Short mmCIF file of C-alpha atoms in Angstrom, two decimals:
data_model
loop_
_atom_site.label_atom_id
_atom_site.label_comp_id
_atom_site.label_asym_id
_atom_site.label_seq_id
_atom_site.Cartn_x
_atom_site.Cartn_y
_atom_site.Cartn_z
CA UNK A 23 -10.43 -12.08 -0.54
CA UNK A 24 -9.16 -8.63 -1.97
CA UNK A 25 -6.48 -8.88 0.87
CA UNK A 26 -5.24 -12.03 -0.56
CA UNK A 27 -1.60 -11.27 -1.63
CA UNK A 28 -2.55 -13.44 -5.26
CA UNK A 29 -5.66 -13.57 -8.01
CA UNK A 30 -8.29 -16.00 -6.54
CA UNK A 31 -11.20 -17.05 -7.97
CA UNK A 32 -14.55 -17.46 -5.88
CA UNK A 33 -17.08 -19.75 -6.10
CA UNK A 34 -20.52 -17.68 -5.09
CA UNK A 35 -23.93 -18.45 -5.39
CA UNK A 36 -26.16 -16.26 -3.00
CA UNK A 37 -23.61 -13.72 -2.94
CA UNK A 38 -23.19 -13.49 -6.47
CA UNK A 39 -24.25 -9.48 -6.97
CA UNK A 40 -21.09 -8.85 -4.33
CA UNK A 41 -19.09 -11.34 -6.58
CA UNK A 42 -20.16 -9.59 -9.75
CA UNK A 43 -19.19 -5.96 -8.29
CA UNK A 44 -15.86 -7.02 -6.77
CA UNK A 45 -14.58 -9.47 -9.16
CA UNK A 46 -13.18 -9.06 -12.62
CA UNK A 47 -14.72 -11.01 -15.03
CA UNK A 48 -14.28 -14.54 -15.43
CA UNK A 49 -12.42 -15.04 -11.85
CA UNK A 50 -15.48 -16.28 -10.43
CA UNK A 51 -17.61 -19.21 -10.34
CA UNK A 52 -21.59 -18.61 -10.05
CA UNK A 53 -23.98 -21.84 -8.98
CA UNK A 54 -27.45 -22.00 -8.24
CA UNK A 55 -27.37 -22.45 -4.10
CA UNK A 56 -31.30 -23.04 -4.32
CA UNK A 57 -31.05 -25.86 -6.44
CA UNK A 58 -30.40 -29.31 -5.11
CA UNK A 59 -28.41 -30.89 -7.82
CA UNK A 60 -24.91 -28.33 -8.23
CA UNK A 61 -22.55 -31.30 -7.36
CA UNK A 62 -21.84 -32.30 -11.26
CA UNK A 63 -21.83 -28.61 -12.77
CA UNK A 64 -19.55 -27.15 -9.59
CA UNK A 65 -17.25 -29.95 -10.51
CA UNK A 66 -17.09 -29.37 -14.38
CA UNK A 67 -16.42 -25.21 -13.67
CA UNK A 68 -14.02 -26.04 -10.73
CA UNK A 69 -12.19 -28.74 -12.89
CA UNK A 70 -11.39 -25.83 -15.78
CA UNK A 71 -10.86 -22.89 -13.38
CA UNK A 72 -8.00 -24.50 -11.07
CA UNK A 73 -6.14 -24.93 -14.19
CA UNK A 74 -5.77 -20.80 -14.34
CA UNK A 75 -5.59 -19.99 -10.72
CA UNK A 76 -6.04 -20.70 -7.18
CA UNK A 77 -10.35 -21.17 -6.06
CA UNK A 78 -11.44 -19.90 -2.79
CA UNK A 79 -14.79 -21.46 -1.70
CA UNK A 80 -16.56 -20.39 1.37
CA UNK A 81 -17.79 -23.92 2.89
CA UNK A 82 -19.76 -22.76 5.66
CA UNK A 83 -23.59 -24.13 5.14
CA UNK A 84 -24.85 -20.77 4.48
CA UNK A 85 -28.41 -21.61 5.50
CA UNK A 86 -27.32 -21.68 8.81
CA UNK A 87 -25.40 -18.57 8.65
CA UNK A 88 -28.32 -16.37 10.19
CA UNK A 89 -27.98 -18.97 13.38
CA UNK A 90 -24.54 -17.07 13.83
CA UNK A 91 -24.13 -14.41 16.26
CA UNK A 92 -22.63 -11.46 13.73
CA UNK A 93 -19.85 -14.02 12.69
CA UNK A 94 -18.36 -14.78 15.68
CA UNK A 95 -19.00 -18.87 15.65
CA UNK A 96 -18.29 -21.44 12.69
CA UNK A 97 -21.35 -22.87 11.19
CA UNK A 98 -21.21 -26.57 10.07
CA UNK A 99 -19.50 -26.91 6.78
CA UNK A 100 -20.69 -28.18 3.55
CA UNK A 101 -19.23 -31.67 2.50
CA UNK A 102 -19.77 -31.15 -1.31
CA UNK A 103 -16.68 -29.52 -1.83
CA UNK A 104 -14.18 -32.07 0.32
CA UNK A 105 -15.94 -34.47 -2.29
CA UNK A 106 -14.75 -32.38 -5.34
CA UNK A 107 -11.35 -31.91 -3.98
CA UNK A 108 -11.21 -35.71 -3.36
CA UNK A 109 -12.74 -36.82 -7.29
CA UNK A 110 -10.06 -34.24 -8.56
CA UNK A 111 -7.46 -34.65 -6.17
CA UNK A 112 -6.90 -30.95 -5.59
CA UNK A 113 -5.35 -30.24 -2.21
CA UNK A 114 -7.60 -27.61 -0.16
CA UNK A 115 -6.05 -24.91 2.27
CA UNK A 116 -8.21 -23.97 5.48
CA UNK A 117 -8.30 -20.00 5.76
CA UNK A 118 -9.57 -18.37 8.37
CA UNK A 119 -10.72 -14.99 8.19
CA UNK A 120 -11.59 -12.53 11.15
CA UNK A 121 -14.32 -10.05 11.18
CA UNK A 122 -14.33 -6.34 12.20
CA UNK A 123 -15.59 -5.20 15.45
CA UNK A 124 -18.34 -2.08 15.02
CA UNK A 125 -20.48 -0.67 17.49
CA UNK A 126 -23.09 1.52 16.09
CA UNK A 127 -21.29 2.19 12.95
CA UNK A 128 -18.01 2.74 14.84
CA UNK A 129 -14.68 0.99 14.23
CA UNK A 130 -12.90 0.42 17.05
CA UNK A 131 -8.84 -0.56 17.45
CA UNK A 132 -8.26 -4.06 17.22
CA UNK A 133 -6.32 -6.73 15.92
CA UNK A 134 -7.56 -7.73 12.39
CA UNK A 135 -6.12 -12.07 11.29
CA UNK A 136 -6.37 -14.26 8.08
CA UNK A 137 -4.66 -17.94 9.85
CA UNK A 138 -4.07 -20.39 6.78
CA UNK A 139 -4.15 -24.17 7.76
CA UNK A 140 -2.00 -26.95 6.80
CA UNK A 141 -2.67 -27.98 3.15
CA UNK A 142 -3.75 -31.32 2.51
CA UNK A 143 -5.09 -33.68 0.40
CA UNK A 144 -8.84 -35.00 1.09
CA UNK A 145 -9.15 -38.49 2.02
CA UNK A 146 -12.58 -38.99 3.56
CA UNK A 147 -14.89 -35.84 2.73
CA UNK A 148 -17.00 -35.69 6.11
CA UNK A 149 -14.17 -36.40 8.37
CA UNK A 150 -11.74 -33.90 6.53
CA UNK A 151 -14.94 -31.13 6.67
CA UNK A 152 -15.15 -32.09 10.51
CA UNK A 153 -11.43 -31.70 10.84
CA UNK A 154 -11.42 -28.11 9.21
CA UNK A 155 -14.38 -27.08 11.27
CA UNK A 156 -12.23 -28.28 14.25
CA UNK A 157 -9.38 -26.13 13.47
CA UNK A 158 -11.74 -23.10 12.03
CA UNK A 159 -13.79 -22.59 15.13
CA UNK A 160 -9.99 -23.07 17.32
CA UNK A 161 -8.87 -19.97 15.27
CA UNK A 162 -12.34 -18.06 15.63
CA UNK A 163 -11.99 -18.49 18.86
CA UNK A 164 -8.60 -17.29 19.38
CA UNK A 165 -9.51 -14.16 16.81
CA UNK A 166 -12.35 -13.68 19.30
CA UNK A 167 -10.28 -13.31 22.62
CA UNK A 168 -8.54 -10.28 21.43
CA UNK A 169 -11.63 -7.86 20.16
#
C-alpha cells in the first residue's frame, strides 16, 4: 500500500503491529479478527474514515491464508465488507497486488504488477465477492506466468 500513488487508510486486524509501524496515526482502522461480531463496529469506523480518504481492505479470508502456496493463489474472500459497501453505498475498487519472487533470500529479475479493476457499486454482496475473486485469481494468474 506504500506504493499507492495517494494516502489510504487500512483496515487491519491480525496484522495490526505491521499497520501500527507503517502507518501514520489515525490512517488505519484496527478490529478484533478473533471476535465474531465486527460487522456493526467495522461499519461505524468505515462510515467516518471514507469521509477523509480512500480505505483499502484486504478481503481475502485470512484463516485460510496458510492454505496458500507463498501467495501465489486467491483465497475465498470475505463477504462482510461487499455488505458494508452495499449498507453505505460506497463503490469498491478490486486491486490486485503481485508478490516478489525469492529463492533463499535472493531477489531475482522479474516483473513486479498492481492491476486495479473496474469500480463498481455492490449490488448483491456474495455474488459481487465471487465476481472479484473471479477477476483476482485471472490477474494472479497472469502475474504468475511471468516470474
Amino acid at each position: 500500500f506504500k506504493m499507492l500513488p495517494m494516502k489510504v487508510a487500512i483496515v487491519a486486524g491480525g496484522l495490526h503491529f505491521l499497520v501500527n509501524w507503517t502507518c501514520e496515526k489515525g490512517d488505519y482502522i484496527f478490529y478484533n479478527n478473533n471476535k465474531n461480531k465486527n460487522f456493526n463496529e467495522l461499519k461505524t469506523k468505515i462510515q467516518d474514515k471514507i469521509k477523509t480518504m480512500p480505505i483499502l481492505i484486504f478481503v481475502e479470508n485470512y484463516k485460510m491464508l496458510h492454505l496458500t502456496d507463498k501467495g501465489r493463489k486467491v483465497v475465498k474472500l470475505r463477504t462482510g465488507i461487499f455488505s458494508i459497501a452495499k449498507e453505505l453505498n460506497i463503490p469498491i475498487t478490486p486491486l490486485v497486488i503481485d508478490r516478489i519472487h525469492e529463492s533463499w533470500g535472493r531477489v531475482t529479475q522479474q516483473p513486479f504488477r498492481m492491476i486495479v479493476g473496474d469500480t463498481f457499486n455492490v449490488t448483491d454482496p456474495k455474488i459481487d465477492a465471487i465476481n472479484t475473486h473471479k477477476f483476482m485469481k485471472l490477474q494472479k494468474s497472469i502475474m504468475e506466468s511471468y516470474k
